[in-house]
Amino acid sequence: MSEPSVFTRILNGEIPSEIVAETDNVFAIRDIAPRAPLHLLVIPKTAAYRDVVELAAGDPGLLAEMVSLAKTLAEEHADGDFRLIFNVGEGVGQTVFHVHAHVVAGRFSEGSVGG
Ligand code: 5GP
C-alpha cells in the first residue's frame, strides 16, 4: 500500500489545514501557496483516483460534485466567476496524485498553478 496522500492526511487531521467546506464525498481547503486572491483546492475524500482522467472514467458523479462545490465556493468567496484547473501529470506540475481541482478567482500570477 502506498503512503496516504497529503490531502488524506489533512482530512484525517494529521496535517493542519482549515477545511473551508465539506460534503459527504468532497472537501475544500486553501492552497498553501496561493497564486490568486482566491485559490482553493476541491478534493474528493477518496484517494482512489490519481487525476481527473481516472476520476471521469471511474466516477463521473463524483467529478460533478467537485464542480458543484467549486461553483458554490466561488459564489461564497468571490463574485462567482472562477477557473477550474486540473493538472494531469508531472510534466505540467502535478505534485499530488490524489485528484484535486484548483479553484482560482481574481487575477492570478503567471506560471503554472500547483507544482
Ligand atoms: P498540483 O501541483 O498537484 O496540481 O497541486 C497540489 C497543490 O497542493 C499545490 O498547489 C500545493 O501548493 C498544494 N499543497 C501541497 N501541500 C499542501 C499542504 O500541506 N496544505 C495545503 N493547504 N496545500 C498544499
Coordinates of C-alpha atoms and ligand atoms in Angstrom, one line a residue:
M1 CA 0.0 0.0 0.0
S2 CA 1.3 3.5 -0.8
E3 CA 1.6 6.2 1.7
P4 CA -1.5 8.3 2.3
S5 CA -1.5 11.5 0.2
V6 CA -1.0 14.9 1.8
F7 CA -4.8 15.5 1.3
T8 CA -5.8 12.3 3.0
R9 CA -3.5 13.4 5.9
I10 CA -5.2 16.8 6.1
L11 CA -8.6 15.2 6.0
N12 CA -7.6 12.9 8.9
G13 CA -6.3 15.9 10.9
E14 CA -2.6 14.7 10.7
I15 CA -1.6 17.9 8.9
P16 CA -3.2 21.2 10.0
S17 CA -5.3 22.9 7.4
E18 CA -8.7 24.6 7.8
I19 CA -11.4 22.7 5.9
V20 CA -13.4 25.5 4.3
A21 CA -16.2 23.3 3.1
E22 CA -17.2 19.7 3.2
T23 CA -19.9 17.4 1.9
D24 CA -20.2 13.6 2.3
N25 CA -17.8 13.0 -0.5
V26 CA -15.8 16.1 -1.1
F27 CA -13.9 18.7 0.9
A28 CA -12.1 22.0 0.2
I29 CA -9.0 23.7 1.7
R30 CA -7.0 26.8 0.8
D31 CA -3.9 26.2 -1.3
I32 CA -0.8 26.6 0.9
A33 CA 0.9 28.5 -2.0
P34 CA -1.9 30.6 -3.4
R35 CA -1.5 32.0 -7.0
A36 CA -4.5 34.2 -6.9
P37 CA -6.7 36.1 -4.4
L38 CA -8.9 33.0 -4.2
H39 CA -7.1 29.7 -4.6
L40 CA -8.9 26.8 -3.1
L41 CA -8.5 23.0 -3.7
V42 CA -11.6 20.9 -4.0
I43 CA -10.7 17.3 -3.3
P44 CA -12.7 14.0 -3.1
K45 CA -12.4 12.3 0.2
T46 CA -11.4 9.1 -1.6
A47 CA -7.9 8.8 -2.8
A48 CA -8.8 6.2 -5.3
Y49 CA -8.3 8.4 -8.4
R50 CA -4.9 9.9 -9.1
D51 CA -6.1 12.5 -11.6
V52 CA -9.2 13.9 -13.3
V53 CA -8.9 11.5 -16.3
E54 CA -9.2 8.5 -13.9
L55 CA -12.0 10.1 -12.0
A56 CA -14.1 11.0 -15.1
A57 CA -13.8 7.4 -16.2
G58 CA -14.4 5.8 -12.8
D59 CA -16.9 8.1 -11.1
P60 CA -18.3 11.0 -13.2
G61 CA -20.9 11.7 -10.5
L62 CA -18.1 12.5 -8.0
L63 CA -16.4 14.8 -10.6
A64 CA -19.8 16.6 -10.9
E65 CA -19.9 17.0 -7.2
M66 CA -16.5 18.6 -7.2
V67 CA -17.6 21.1 -9.9
S68 CA -20.7 21.9 -8.0
L69 CA -18.8 22.6 -4.8
A70 CA -16.3 24.7 -6.7
K71 CA -19.2 26.9 -8.0
T72 CA -20.6 27.3 -4.5
L73 CA -17.3 28.3 -3.1
A74 CA -16.7 30.8 -6.0
E75 CA -20.0 32.4 -5.1
E76 CA -19.2 32.5 -1.4
H77 CA -15.6 33.7 -1.6
A78 CA -15.6 35.7 -4.9
D79 CA -18.0 37.0 -7.4
G80 CA -19.0 33.6 -8.8
D81 CA -16.6 33.5 -11.7
F82 CA -13.7 31.1 -11.5
R83 CA -11.2 28.9 -13.2
L84 CA -11.1 25.2 -12.5
I85 CA -7.7 23.7 -13.1
F86 CA -6.8 20.1 -13.0
N87 CA -3.1 19.3 -13.5
V88 CA -2.6 15.9 -15.1
G89 CA 0.9 14.6 -15.0
E90 CA 4.2 15.7 -13.6
G91 CA 5.1 17.4 -16.8
V92 CA 2.5 20.2 -16.2
G93 CA 3.3 20.4 -12.5
Q94 CA 1.1 17.8 -10.8
T95 CA 2.7 17.0 -7.5
V96 CA -0.1 15.4 -5.5
F97 CA -1.5 12.2 -7.1
H98 CA -4.9 12.4 -5.3
V99 CA -7.2 14.1 -7.7
H100 CA -7.9 17.7 -6.9
A101 CA -9.3 20.8 -8.6
H102 CA -7.7 24.2 -8.2
V103 CA -10.5 26.8 -7.8
V104 CA -9.0 30.1 -8.8
A105 CA -10.6 33.5 -8.9
G106 CA -9.3 37.0 -9.4
R107 CA -6.0 37.9 -11.1
F108 CA -3.5 35.1 -10.8
S109 CA 0.2 35.2 -11.1
E110 CA 2.0 34.0 -14.2
G111 CA 3.3 30.5 -14.3
S112 CA 1.7 27.1 -13.6
V113 CA -0.8 26.6 -10.9
G114 CA 0.4 24.0 -8.4
G115 CA 3.7 22.3 -9.0
Ligands
5GP1 P1 -0.8 20.0 -8.1 O1 0.5 20.7 -8.3 O2 -0.6 18.6 -7.7 O3 -1.8 20.3 -9.1 O4 -1.4 20.8 -6.8 C1 -1.0 20.5 -5.5 C2 -1.3 21.7 -4.7 O5 -1.3 21.3 -3.3 C3 -0.2 22.8 -4.8 O6 -0.8 24.0 -5.4 C4 0.3 23.0 -3.4 O7 0.6 24.3 -3.1 C5 -0.8 22.4 -2.6 N1 -0.4 21.8 -1.3 C6 0.7 20.9 -1.1 N2 0.8 20.6 0.1 C7 -0.1 21.2 0.8 C8 -0.5 21.3 2.2 O8 0.1 20.7 3.1 N3 -1.5 22.1 2.5 C9 -2.2 22.8 1.6 N4 -3.2 23.6 2.0 N5 -1.9 22.8 0.3 C10 -0.9 22.0 -0.1

